[in-house]
Each structure stands twice: as structure tokens, then as C-alpha cells.
XYZ file of C-alpha atoms in Angstrom:
717
model
C 102.506 125.986 99.403
C 104.817 123.616 101.261
C 104.394 120.407 103.189
C 105.648 119.728 106.704
C 109.157 118.949 105.470
C 109.420 122.250 103.647
C 109.362 120.790 100.140
C 106.959 122.068 97.500
C 103.595 120.363 97.783
C 102.831 117.862 95.006
C 99.469 117.292 93.389
C 98.101 113.788 93.748
C 94.985 111.935 92.699
C 92.357 111.911 95.470
C 89.202 109.852 96.095
C 86.702 108.984 98.816
C 88.553 107.180 101.664
C 88.425 103.407 101.282
C 86.787 103.413 97.840
C 89.987 102.646 95.945
C 90.718 99.708 98.244
C 87.133 98.411 97.995
C 87.231 98.586 94.186
C 90.724 97.121 93.869
C 89.886 94.440 96.438
C 86.928 93.287 94.365
C 89.215 92.804 91.372
C 91.848 91.163 93.552
C 89.518 88.733 95.346
C 87.796 87.624 92.154
C 90.936 86.373 90.412
C 90.732 82.965 92.064
C 89.993 80.057 89.755
C 89.685 76.307 90.248
C 90.399 74.228 87.131
C 89.590 77.203 84.950
C 86.346 78.164 86.683
C 86.003 81.505 88.445
C 85.690 81.215 92.243
C 84.507 84.462 93.903
C 84.732 85.019 97.669
C 81.793 83.897 99.773
C 81.445 87.112 101.788
C 79.761 90.429 101.022
C 81.579 92.577 98.482
C 80.982 96.306 98.743
C 81.164 98.881 95.957
C 82.591 102.378 95.701
C 80.348 105.442 95.825
C 79.543 106.295 92.183
C 79.131 110.048 92.806
C 81.322 112.049 95.168
C 82.010 115.734 95.685
C 85.474 117.156 96.369
C 85.835 120.537 98.010
C 88.444 122.960 99.265
C 88.887 126.668 99.980
C 91.708 128.576 98.292
C 93.019 132.087 98.781
C 95.003 133.373 95.820
C 97.052 136.543 95.509
C 96.953 136.293 91.673
C 94.870 134.586 89.027
C 95.993 130.959 88.722
C 95.813 128.522 85.817
C 95.185 124.926 86.889
C 94.990 121.623 85.013
C 92.035 119.421 85.942
C 91.511 115.707 85.305
C 89.032 113.224 86.706
C 88.265 109.547 86.535
C 84.650 109.947 85.517
C 82.344 112.687 84.280
C 82.482 115.829 86.365
C 81.449 119.440 86.830
C 82.987 122.271 88.784
C 81.486 125.044 90.904
C 83.327 128.120 92.184
C 81.646 129.768 95.170
C 78.495 127.775 94.447
C 78.279 128.863 90.806
C 78.478 126.124 88.195
C 81.116 127.074 85.683
C 80.255 127.643 82.015
C 81.015 125.836 79.890
C 80.472 122.871 82.214
C 83.445 120.611 82.448
C 81.298 117.540 81.841
C 83.026 115.041 79.624
C 81.603 112.332 77.309
C 80.088 109.292 78.998
C 82.977 106.904 78.562
C 85.374 105.240 80.919
C 88.812 106.616 81.548
C 90.385 109.915 82.483
C 88.576 113.070 81.441
C 90.527 116.293 81.483
C 89.606 119.872 80.699
C 91.514 122.713 79.140
C 93.460 124.690 81.678
C 91.083 126.693 83.853
C 91.782 130.075 85.391
C 90.781 130.623 89.027
C 90.614 134.349 89.813
C 92.546 135.813 92.687
C 90.851 136.051 96.062
C 89.213 133.598 98.429
C 87.089 130.902 96.736
C 85.354 127.653 97.513
C 85.983 124.989 94.858
C 83.548 122.081 94.555
C 83.905 119.313 91.958
C 81.396 116.497 91.579
C 82.616 113.347 89.848
C 80.485 110.412 88.692
C 81.950 107.045 87.718
C 80.092 103.753 87.946
C 83.035 101.627 86.784
C 85.937 102.833 88.920
C 86.170 105.078 92.010
C 85.566 108.754 91.167
C 88.947 110.436 91.474
C 90.239 113.959 90.929
C 93.561 115.560 90.002
C 94.145 119.332 89.991
C 97.577 120.867 89.508
C 98.462 124.535 89.535
C 101.200 126.700 91.053
C 99.518 126.566 94.489
C 96.138 124.857 93.962
C 96.794 121.120 94.078
C 94.690 118.151 95.084
C 96.013 116.380 98.162
C 94.775 114.847 101.418
C 93.796 118.285 102.783
C 90.814 118.372 100.426
C 87.401 117.298 101.711
C 85.136 114.775 100.040
C 81.589 113.527 100.512
C 79.314 110.989 98.840
C 76.212 112.942 99.947
C 74.548 114.964 97.187
C 72.678 117.374 99.494
C 75.621 119.738 99.874
C 75.337 123.297 98.647
C 77.999 125.947 98.863
C 76.717 129.502 99.400
C 78.298 132.762 98.309
C 80.406 132.820 101.468
C 81.830 129.367 100.742
C 79.869 127.719 103.532
C 78.657 124.131 103.102
C 75.058 123.353 104.017
C 72.970 120.203 104.037
C 72.985 116.754 105.579
C 76.119 115.401 103.924
C 79.351 114.780 105.779
C 82.722 115.875 104.442
C 85.817 113.869 105.344
C 89.467 114.300 104.340
C 90.122 112.865 100.889
C 92.401 109.881 100.440
C 95.580 109.878 98.364
C 98.438 107.483 97.735
C 101.464 107.911 95.466
C 99.573 108.843 92.289
C 101.456 112.011 91.408
C 101.031 112.152 87.627
C 97.955 113.356 85.781
C 98.515 110.468 83.339
C 98.574 107.691 85.965
C 95.182 107.606 87.696
C 94.353 105.171 90.526
C 92.524 102.719 88.255
C 95.750 102.218 86.276
C 97.577 100.849 89.335
C 99.445 97.589 88.766
C 102.366 95.681 90.217
C 105.734 95.591 88.489
C 106.980 92.771 86.273
C 110.229 91.302 85.014
C 110.837 88.485 82.584
C 112.152 85.134 83.800
C 113.153 81.902 82.085
C 112.692 78.295 83.208
C 115.804 76.574 84.510
C 115.075 73.083 83.212
C 112.943 71.174 80.698
C 111.878 67.554 80.720
C 109.841 65.515 78.252
C 110.195 62.243 80.148
C 111.547 61.912 83.658
C 115.019 63.427 83.618
C 115.600 67.149 83.692
C 117.681 68.933 81.075
C 118.572 72.468 80.150
C 115.601 74.350 78.644
C 115.556 74.706 74.861
C 113.245 75.852 72.109
C 112.200 72.291 71.386
C 108.552 71.566 72.147
C 107.843 67.845 72.525
C 104.261 66.668 72.857
C 104.358 66.991 76.660
C 107.039 69.306 78.031
C 107.553 69.965 81.736
C 109.203 73.288 82.523
C 110.786 73.981 85.919
C 111.271 77.600 87.002
C 113.526 76.539 89.861
C 111.378 77.653 92.756
C 107.836 78.774 93.521
C 106.960 81.867 91.525
C 104.015 84.048 90.524
C 103.152 85.807 87.289
C 102.109 85.478 83.674
C 103.215 82.557 81.499
C 104.304 83.453 77.961
C 104.653 81.199 74.905
C 106.664 82.790 72.104
C 105.826 81.893 68.534
C 102.754 79.851 69.376
C 100.972 78.208 66.440
C 97.851 76.226 67.188
C 96.534 75.176 70.592
C 98.233 74.077 73.807
C 96.917 72.935 77.167
C 98.795 74.237 80.196
C 98.900 72.552 83.608
C 100.471 74.462 86.503
C 101.897 72.925 89.644
C 103.448 74.127 92.846
C 104.878 70.617 92.837
C 106.104 68.411 90.000
C 103.443 65.862 90.867
C 100.639 68.381 90.482
C 101.786 69.662 87.093
C 102.047 66.100 85.740
C 98.593 65.092 87.027
C 96.340 66.462 84.282
C 93.191 65.101 85.898
C 93.663 66.628 89.354
C 96.006 69.609 88.934
C 94.185 72.629 90.362
C 95.232 75.336 87.886
C 95.126 75.003 84.125
C 94.702 77.015 80.930
C 94.074 76.516 77.225
C 95.874 78.891 74.870
C 94.970 79.344 71.193
C 96.764 81.139 68.388
C 96.135 83.487 66.683
C 93.009 84.215 68.743
C 95.050 84.864 71.921
C 98.262 86.759 72.458
C 101.345 84.846 73.565
C 100.891 85.760 77.264
C 98.236 84.444 79.624
C 95.661 87.032 80.668
C 95.691 86.017 84.341
C 98.566 85.608 86.772
C 99.221 82.180 88.258
C 101.289 80.618 91.027
C 103.540 77.724 90.048
C 106.984 76.245 89.966
C 106.358 73.642 87.266
C 104.383 74.029 84.029
C 103.368 71.087 81.845
C 102.574 72.148 78.267
C 100.633 69.699 76.111
C 100.585 70.371 72.365
C 97.310 69.673 70.572
C 97.761 68.211 67.070
C 100.619 69.819 65.168
C 100.800 72.875 67.416
C 104.207 74.361 68.127
C 105.903 77.175 69.989
C 109.396 78.629 70.130
C 110.016 79.384 73.793
C 108.425 79.427 77.246
C 108.962 82.423 79.531
C 107.092 84.215 82.277
C 106.610 87.752 83.513
C 107.276 87.611 87.249
C 104.869 89.985 89.014
C 105.943 91.601 92.283
C 105.463 94.476 94.695
C 108.652 96.569 94.638
C 110.576 97.328 97.807
C 113.716 99.204 98.807
C 116.376 96.629 99.700
C 118.468 99.292 101.452
C 115.623 99.945 103.902
C 114.613 96.309 104.430
C 115.198 93.936 107.302
C 117.855 91.253 107.340
C 119.074 88.375 109.496
C 122.224 86.212 109.493
C 123.634 83.972 112.174
C 126.093 81.149 112.808
C 123.493 78.493 111.897
C 123.163 78.043 108.094
C 119.800 76.303 108.494
C 118.291 79.295 110.318
C 119.719 81.582 107.617
C 117.959 79.514 104.965
C 114.727 79.555 106.975
C 114.864 83.361 107.163
C 115.584 83.676 103.422
C 112.725 81.377 102.408
C 110.414 83.159 104.850
C 111.327 86.497 103.245
C 110.624 85.120 99.767
C 107.321 83.652 100.963
C 106.177 87.030 102.296
C 107.343 88.816 99.154
C 105.213 86.492 97.006
C 102.147 87.015 99.193
C 102.625 90.810 99.390
C 100.725 92.065 96.399
C 98.147 94.823 95.976
C 97.104 93.539 99.408
C 98.510 90.921 101.764
C 96.990 87.674 100.503
C 96.943 84.244 102.115
C 98.240 81.722 99.564
C 99.261 82.565 96.008
C 97.828 79.448 94.317
C 94.446 78.594 95.783
C 92.478 81.233 97.707
C 94.293 84.380 96.569
C 92.027 86.296 98.942
C 92.535 88.723 101.794
C 91.808 87.089 105.158
C 92.000 89.092 108.365
C 93.558 86.297 110.442
C 96.269 85.757 107.850
C 96.775 89.476 107.327
C 97.429 90.418 110.959
C 100.410 88.055 110.913
C 101.579 89.387 107.539
C 101.536 92.919 108.957
C 103.771 91.902 111.869
C 106.191 90.022 109.604
C 106.205 92.995 107.243
C 107.190 95.363 110.065
C 110.405 93.317 110.364
C 111.040 92.875 106.629
C 109.993 95.781 104.362
C 107.875 98.060 106.585
C 105.403 98.512 103.721
C 102.838 100.607 105.573
C 100.874 101.418 102.426
C 100.048 97.750 101.857
C 99.051 97.422 105.522
C 96.624 100.332 105.253
C 95.207 99.129 101.936
C 94.547 95.685 103.385
C 92.971 96.971 106.599
C 90.663 99.247 104.601
C 89.741 96.537 102.129
C 88.960 93.983 104.827
C 86.728 96.408 106.673
C 84.734 97.489 103.637
C 81.792 99.840 104.027
C 78.806 100.349 106.278
C 76.319 98.992 107.091
C 77.944 95.960 108.696
C 75.954 92.805 107.977
C 78.491 90.070 108.730
C 81.805 89.441 110.455
C 85.004 90.180 108.543
C 85.422 87.242 106.128
C 82.293 85.901 107.946
C 84.642 84.718 110.754
C 84.124 85.977 114.312
C 87.779 85.662 115.346
C 88.864 87.478 112.166
C 86.727 90.460 113.162
C 88.516 90.586 116.522
C 91.930 90.359 114.818
C 90.945 93.282 112.590
C 90.572 95.587 115.604
C 93.957 94.599 116.994
C 95.631 95.088 113.609
C 94.701 98.786 113.718
C 96.368 99.220 117.116
C 99.421 97.223 116.002
C 99.768 99.553 113.031
C 99.767 102.566 115.343
C 102.378 100.993 117.616
C 104.795 100.572 114.724
C 104.052 103.829 112.850
C 102.502 106.423 115.235
C 100.163 107.281 112.343
C 97.284 108.817 114.277
C 95.643 110.090 111.081
C 94.947 106.503 110.052
C 93.398 105.725 113.442
C 91.237 108.822 113.029
C 90.212 107.677 109.531
C 89.289 104.169 110.697
C 87.563 105.191 113.930
C 84.000 105.531 112.538
C 84.347 102.075 110.956
C 85.739 100.659 114.177
C 82.709 102.000 116.046
C 80.159 100.607 113.592
C 81.888 97.224 113.480
C 82.003 97.031 117.276
C 78.332 98.047 117.399
C 77.640 95.023 115.209
C 79.692 92.770 117.494
C 77.950 94.017 120.631
C 74.527 93.570 119.033
C 75.251 89.859 118.667
C 76.543 89.021 122.141
C 74.562 86.599 124.273
C 72.618 87.367 127.462
C 75.823 87.303 129.508
C 77.520 89.809 127.209
C 79.880 87.196 125.749
C 80.692 86.431 122.117
C 78.753 83.382 121.032
C 78.598 82.216 117.457
C 75.238 82.529 115.713
C 74.201 80.205 112.876
C 75.622 82.519 110.180
C 78.988 82.960 111.960
C 82.102 80.944 111.235
C 84.251 80.214 114.316
C 87.562 79.237 112.791
C 90.292 79.178 115.473
C 92.538 76.883 113.361
C 92.604 73.826 111.125
C 93.117 71.004 113.625
C 93.958 67.316 113.332
C 92.172 66.537 116.591
C 88.456 66.828 117.479
C 87.497 70.285 118.670
C 83.876 71.373 118.802
C 83.290 74.977 117.769
C 79.859 75.621 119.230
C 78.640 77.521 122.257
C 80.811 80.040 124.091
C 84.462 79.395 123.222
C 87.090 80.601 125.687
C 89.374 81.424 122.749
C 86.811 83.822 121.265
C 86.261 85.637 124.577
C 89.966 86.416 124.892
C 90.036 87.910 121.395
C 86.790 89.782 122.147
C 88.333 91.225 125.320
C 91.372 92.406 123.355
C 89.178 94.002 120.687
C 87.297 95.963 123.362
C 90.554 97.051 124.992
C 91.748 98.178 121.546
C 88.595 100.271 121.143
C 89.178 101.913 124.530
C 92.793 102.668 123.686
C 91.984 104.184 120.286
C 89.164 106.212 121.834
C 91.646 107.641 124.334
C 94.063 108.522 121.526
C 91.338 110.398 119.660
C 89.713 112.018 122.684
C 86.547 109.959 122.209
C 84.443 108.387 125.002
C 86.119 105.158 126.078
C 84.231 104.112 129.237
C 81.783 101.800 127.446
C 84.552 99.753 125.834
C 86.765 99.720 128.920
C 83.870 98.618 131.127
C 82.783 95.852 128.757
C 86.378 94.651 128.389
C 86.587 94.339 132.167
C 83.322 92.401 132.283
C 84.472 89.972 129.585
C 87.812 89.522 131.369
C 86.120 88.611 134.673
C 83.525 86.304 133.142
C 86.141 84.505 131.059
C 88.287 83.851 134.098
C 85.278 82.765 136.156
C 83.911 80.427 133.472
C 86.996 78.861 131.960
C 89.908 78.880 134.402
C 90.400 75.478 135.997
C 92.349 75.514 139.234
C 92.570 71.717 138.999
C 94.240 71.496 135.582
C 95.905 74.934 135.809
C 94.592 75.838 132.368
C 91.761 77.541 130.537
C 89.277 74.946 129.296
C 87.724 74.960 125.867
C 84.070 76.049 125.927
C 80.676 76.397 127.500
C 78.489 74.225 125.285
C 74.760 74.561 125.020
C 72.412 71.720 125.932
C 71.372 69.346 123.164
C 68.152 67.497 122.541
C 68.496 64.111 124.221
C 65.575 61.705 124.060
C 63.200 64.555 123.403
C 64.519 66.572 126.338
C 66.884 69.516 126.363
C 70.131 68.814 128.174
C 71.826 71.311 130.462
C 74.541 73.701 129.357
C 77.895 72.274 130.345
C 81.567 73.092 130.335
C 83.638 71.251 127.772
C 86.841 70.577 129.764
C 89.012 69.943 126.703
C 92.385 71.648 127.010
C 94.083 73.010 123.922
C 96.898 75.460 123.430
C 94.707 78.003 121.642
C 92.989 79.854 124.512
C 95.904 79.327 126.863
C 98.557 80.932 124.710
C 96.282 83.867 123.892
C 95.528 84.285 127.588
C 99.253 84.916 128.027
C 99.789 87.018 124.891
C 96.717 89.204 125.408
C 97.155 89.662 129.148
C 94.213 87.675 130.518
C 96.368 85.376 132.639
C 98.134 86.857 135.655
C 101.705 85.981 136.621
C 100.856 82.825 138.559
C 98.421 81.612 135.898
C 101.012 82.237 133.191
C 103.591 80.112 134.995
C 101.042 77.346 135.493
C 99.938 77.432 131.837
C 103.519 77.159 130.648
C 103.960 73.966 132.679
C 100.543 72.383 132.236
C 99.896 73.275 128.592
C 102.573 74.992 126.533
C 105.462 72.637 127.382
C 103.297 69.598 128.123
C 103.841 66.873 125.457
C 100.459 65.343 126.266
C 98.600 68.382 124.878
C 97.605 68.033 121.217
C 100.219 69.517 118.897
C 99.548 72.463 116.588
C 100.206 71.552 112.950
C 99.647 74.827 111.080
C 102.205 77.624 110.832
C 99.221 79.894 111.512
C 98.912 78.995 115.178
C 102.569 78.014 115.551
C 103.184 81.761 115.156
C 101.407 82.408 118.457
C 102.671 79.239 120.126
C 106.309 80.129 119.514
C 105.744 83.757 120.447
C 104.290 82.590 123.763
C 107.342 80.404 124.368
C 109.630 83.348 123.564
C 107.731 85.558 126.005
C 108.420 82.948 128.677
C 112.145 82.840 127.867
C 112.241 79.515 125.978
C 114.394 80.907 123.185
C 116.539 77.804 122.736
C 113.434 75.641 122.495
C 111.914 77.911 119.858
C 115.052 77.830 117.694
C 114.977 74.055 117.856
C 111.296 74.118 116.859
C 112.179 76.324 113.883
C 114.935 73.935 112.847
C 112.568 70.981 113.138
C 109.341 72.438 111.715
C 110.444 74.939 109.065
C 113.637 72.981 108.465
C 111.431 69.935 107.923
C 109.666 71.690 105.047
C 113.035 72.595 103.532
C 114.123 68.957 103.768
C 110.969 68.054 101.835
C 112.103 70.386 99.046
C 110.107 73.505 99.937
C 111.171 76.720 98.216
C 108.441 78.668 100.043
C 106.663 77.794 103.278
C 103.391 75.921 103.359
C 99.876 76.371 104.647
C 100.291 73.322 106.851
C 103.036 70.836 107.681
C 102.620 67.556 109.500
C 106.056 65.974 109.982
C 104.615 62.457 110.205
C 103.286 62.674 106.650
C 105.378 61.456 103.725
C 105.602 61.958 99.973
C 102.504 63.304 98.265
C 100.640 63.382 101.590
C 102.330 66.752 102.085
C 100.492 68.113 99.042
C 96.948 67.121 100.023
C 94.389 69.186 101.929
C 90.627 69.756 101.923
C 90.125 66.251 100.526
C 92.032 67.121 97.332
C 95.412 65.656 96.342
C 96.920 69.122 95.695
C 94.637 71.278 97.829
C 97.373 72.565 100.141
C 98.987 75.896 99.370
C 102.773 75.536 99.231
C 103.291 79.290 99.477
C 101.234 80.689 102.313
C 101.758 83.970 104.136
C 101.388 82.548 107.622
C 104.306 80.232 106.903
C 106.737 83.173 107.088
C 106.532 83.788 110.842
C 110.297 83.295 111.485
C 110.687 86.830 110.057
C 108.783 88.254 112.994
C 110.094 85.877 115.628
C 113.772 86.333 114.744
C 113.507 90.126 114.515
C 111.318 90.595 117.562
C 112.716 87.997 119.985
C 116.315 87.271 118.897
C 117.565 90.558 117.479
C 115.164 91.678 120.194
C 113.904 94.916 118.634
C 110.477 96.361 119.421
C 108.948 99.842 119.750
C 108.160 100.906 123.303
C 106.549 104.141 122.139
C 104.507 104.426 118.937
C 106.530 104.779 115.753
C 109.802 103.819 117.478
C 109.991 107.174 119.218
C 111.427 104.910 121.909
C 112.464 101.313 121.440
C 114.347 98.506 123.116
C 116.912 96.010 121.884
C 116.979 92.821 123.934
C 119.187 90.386 121.963
C 119.008 86.641 122.611
C 121.680 84.372 121.124
C 119.976 81.240 122.495
C 123.040 79.102 121.839
C 124.106 80.756 118.578
C 127.738 81.812 118.223
C 126.783 85.097 116.569
C 123.983 86.907 114.781
C 123.458 90.205 113.004
C 120.544 91.882 111.316
C 118.508 94.970 110.580
C 114.990 95.974 111.605
C 113.210 98.641 109.502
C 111.504 101.554 111.259
C 109.877 104.831 110.176
C 113.256 106.582 110.483
C 115.436 103.889 108.907
C 117.183 100.758 110.108
C 118.150 99.559 113.561
C 121.235 97.383 113.122
C 122.096 94.761 115.736
C 125.154 92.527 115.982
C 125.845 90.123 118.822
C 128.290 87.369 119.666
C 129.209 85.787 122.978
C 131.275 88.784 124.057
C 129.946 91.957 122.417
C 126.683 93.570 121.323
C 126.717 96.409 118.784
C 123.673 98.541 117.958
C 123.403 101.297 115.369
C 120.271 103.370 114.842
C 119.117 106.176 112.557
C 116.609 107.679 114.989
C 114.484 107.222 118.085
C 115.581 106.831 121.686
C 116.765 103.278 122.278
C 117.619 101.125 125.252
C 119.858 98.076 125.031
C 118.857 95.497 127.649
C 121.376 92.836 128.704
C 120.088 91.020 131.750
C 119.777 93.664 134.468
C 121.849 96.191 132.506
C 120.127 99.007 130.608
C 122.304 101.041 128.217
C 121.123 104.094 126.317
C 121.364 103.980 122.510
C 121.762 107.598 121.317
C 120.008 108.478 118.081
C 122.287 108.357 115.005
C 125.046 106.695 117.001
C 126.619 103.256 117.269
C 127.357 101.645 120.602
C 129.317 98.488 121.398
C 128.922 96.850 124.779
C 130.986 94.005 126.174
C 129.463 91.373 128.424
C 130.611 88.124 129.933
C 127.986 85.605 128.866
C 125.203 85.302 126.264
C 121.864 86.749 127.346
C 119.938 83.515 126.770
């Protein structure tokens, strides 16, 4: 048996779709601690199905010996007949395998039921032609019976099994882990000055690993007890009372390596009594990537080069089993953070497996009882993230897999709309929008939420069309939300979308009238442009009245600066955006950042930059949404984007924006698109797809697997 590329098919571990991600996500999201105490997420956590049945039909020309292994206890039926002896293993965790089994020649229906309460039931079968892969079917319903003709009966539903890079019988899904490599600190201090690290262990020793990092601290030769204080900053590690992450390590009770991974740059180690140790090291934990297939960016401005490099390192640290938000504090998967990580990833490593794992984990299982992460806007982002994934990959199988969960999640959303069919937060909903330094009420009907709701409905209609499913309901509702949002919130006087329709409040024992809150912020206005609510005239007016208006409250999180700067790029303000990058992200570098932060307020000084949530070190200094220059520079300066799903067609629209030169690579499903530009020439090289180079009014074809160089007279700024 061969796959589509003609190579011999490989056996892989298979499981019920989404169960591996649900199980792994529960482990992942429960690693957060605060001062040694566990801190689980505050949203519903689903579980995998404990019993599933795998099934396939085979047609063999000869008897075939196959090896069988399962994560869990299992039995096997051939043509509806339970095999004797039963392949039911002892009730213990781990992989259970049977002696090689012979399947007789002919046409047969194989059905294997696996039970595992601890980890997702998974199956591995490997023979000359009979191999587990994604063509197998799986169900969690136990009312399935296979008759003598191999026909399935009952009320259960079979779906294609899931698989992912587990090709060895000895490496089951539950054994998945990231890679590690050992690192040493670069400096040691027992007082104030830094020195080269040594084996000496003074009473209080501060170790500096040179930049923000993530992994497992190791103390070689430990005797006795030490207290360990971690810090993303030097100040945090030295502040024993307030530092947010700490450990106590004993010998010989504990091994020399911490059981849990931590984020830190500095580590303060306090010896208790006459304790001692020989050396301090760490195992750096990371998700591997192929550097030869990764994105890159260099230009004539060294500061922008540094910003890109630190952005890349920030995303690498926050790309783990899933895309997480910040590596020190939350360590959770958040949909609003993740949708930005996906877009940055498409311009850095194109790790589509991590994208799919995160989308599955965030969605969880039915029934839906709350918004994704409990946040209404994060639910709407989740829908769009599925369509974004398709645009960059053309992976229709994933859309097909997620469609039932998209439908049930949208059913939940629609069941909670108000009498006008708009998205209005209920008491158990969190309307986030952004962390703001200015007053912004988040009650009633927010314009911002309606724009995201409209986009989610349009995404449903588009995916329905792709799958041949009914789309009229979603398209009609999207049109209704579009019209009502424009009617309610567009102000022809201020040339902007206003903030909200707020509900009446009790005033002197009487209920006040509903009223429009006329506050103007950038949030709904930039999304009106990005998501296509505003028409051409409205867009021009918004750019003047809001986006480039210094009187409008500034955005102070990289989270929403992502969308602000993208909006400015869409409107052609490329020089302005580069200057904003130099000021905002360059400002963090001038403050000593080695990764980009959760929030940056330039007016703050000193340790003010470390505080958030009312805590002196509450801010994450390595946060995924801080890495947005990766996306902006690849998408709007190298100018590369797919115009047909999966880069079947793409455009390159380079923008020097005052730079003398730039060059870089953008990863795609078929390899890299390489772009070089200076003030006289643009060169593009591609490994696939049908490309178009756009220079002003000129459109030049980029043949697949060819390099073109085009001369022009002035920069396309």
C-alpha cells in the first residue's frame, strides 16, 4: 500500500480526533504555579473518551502477520467475531502489545476496542500492508456491531482516526515530550557585581543565564537543602518575598533536577545551613524546527534586525506543545493570543502541527457550556483562526474535521444573542477586548464584539461553502449583524464607530433608558477596516479621525498594537509603522529586554516596567503577542501573502519604507519564498506556487522554481 506520494505507507499511532490534544492540554494548562502553589485554569477542562473502537476493512491476497500495540486494555474482533485468546492485557497503565497475530487472506472487517482511563486510548498495528493510519475509522459509541458482511450497525458514529508523527510502536502518544539541551549560566554574583560562573556556592548566589530562557534547573552534587528564587528580571530573583516563582530542593530525597519547567533569566540560590552544591545548570526545553525551512529577515537598519531576532526568540519560547501566552505566569492556551501566534508562525517556522493541536485543544469537546477561555471575543477569534489556517495551508481535511465543532460552538453563540440578534455579554461571559490604561466600560452591546461576531459568521458561511454544507443561515445572519452594527454605531459626526449601546441603570429607583456610549477608541475602528465592515469612504475617514489622531487614547499592549499597526500598513503608512516598531519594540530593547513583553508603557521607568495586576513582578517579560514584528515584516514589508489557499497563488508586494535594502524568506507548504529588494532592484525566488510581483502598477509573473530580478526607478513606499 502506498500513500499519495508513492512511498510505502507507514504505520502510526491513532486515536479519537481531539482526544490527544484535550489530554495533553490538561497537563499543559495545569503546570502553572504561583509561589509554589498550583494554579489551574478557570475554565471547563474536558476529558478524553475512555473507551473507543477502531475499525477498518482489509482485503488480503495472502495471510498476513501483524504486530499490535495499544495504550490501554483492548480486544480485537475479525468480522464481528471476538478473537480467542482475547488480546486483553493486564489492568495497568502503559503500552500493551500482543504476540504477532495472523490475519487470514480475504476481505475482513477489523474492530479493536481500547479502554484507558488515564491517557487517550490509542492503537498501533503494523504489518506488510495492514497498518494503522488516518484512513481508519474510530468511534466512542459502544453500540456498534459488525455483522458477518463487515457492515457496522447501531447508533454510534465513526469518524476518521487522528494521527501525528508517532511512527514507532515504542513511542506512543502519551510519551510525547519536547526536546532538551543543557545550558550553563553566563555569570555568577554573590553581592552586586557579576563574575564568571564557578563551582563556588556562597550563601546567596545569583546566576544569570544571559537572556530569558525556559526549562529545568539542575544542581549538581547537591547536599542538604536550598531555596531557589527565579526571576525574569534581576530584581525579581533578588526579592525573596515577592518573586513569583520559587522552589525548595532537598537532597537526597530529590534528584538534582527540578521536576517542573520554569521561565527565568536569573536564579537566586539560597543555601540552608551547611548545604552545598557543585554546579548550576539547566536543561533548555524547546520545540524543534527546521532552520533551513524557516523565515528570515535582514535589512539596512540594525535596530529592526534586532527587533526581528528577539521577536523570533520570543515566539520560539512560547511555541511549546501548544502556543502559550507567557512562559512565566499563565502558561495557558488563550485563543486571542493564539490567533496572533498562528499568524506569526506562518512567517517564521510554518509549524502547522502546533497550530492544529492548539485549535483542537482550545475548542475541546461537546457539549459547549461556555465561551472559549470564557471570553466572548476569544470564541470569535477561534472561528477566524480555522479559516486563516486554511488560507495558509489549503488543508481541507482539517476544516472537515473541525466543522461539527464549529457548528456546535456557533449554535451556542447564537443561543445567547439578544433580541436584536447581536452579541451581548451575559453575566457569566468575560468581554476582554484589551488591557487598557483608560476607562472603558465593557457592558451592554459593544461595537467591537459585533464586528468579531460578523466575521465569525462569515467564516462559518465560507467553510460551509468549502464543504458543500448549507451556508445561507450564517451568510444571512452575518449580513444582519453587519447592517445593525453600521446603523447603531457609525457616527457621521465623528466619522468613527462609537463604543457601545449600554443598558439602562437603576437611577433613584427608576430604570434609565438604553443609551449609546459615544466613546471612541481604536479597537472597533481598526477591526472595522481589517474585517471589512467599513466601506472605502468610512475607512478613509477612520484613518484620519481615529487611527492617526493623537487625541485618541493610545494602545499600550503589543496585543492590540498588532492590529493597530496592521491597519496602518493596510492604509499604506509603512514608514510610520517602522518608526512605531523602532520606538515601541526598540524601547523594550533599550530597557534591557531579551524577549518582548506582555505590555510596555514608554512613560514608565525602572521597576514600573515589571509590575502588573497589582503585583511588583506580575508582568510577563516573554509573551507571545509581543512577537508581532515577525508577521508585520513578512506580510507587509517583504510583502508576501497567499492569494489562493496554500500558496497555490501568492503575491509579493515589497515595501522598503525608507530602508536602503532588505532581504528575507517566507515559509510556505512547498518551501521558501525568498525576497530581496533595494532602491533599484527586486529579486524573488520561489520553490512552488504561481506568484505575482507587484511594484506600483506593474504586475510581473514569478514562475514556479525560478528566480526573477526586476529593475525599477524608485522604492515602492
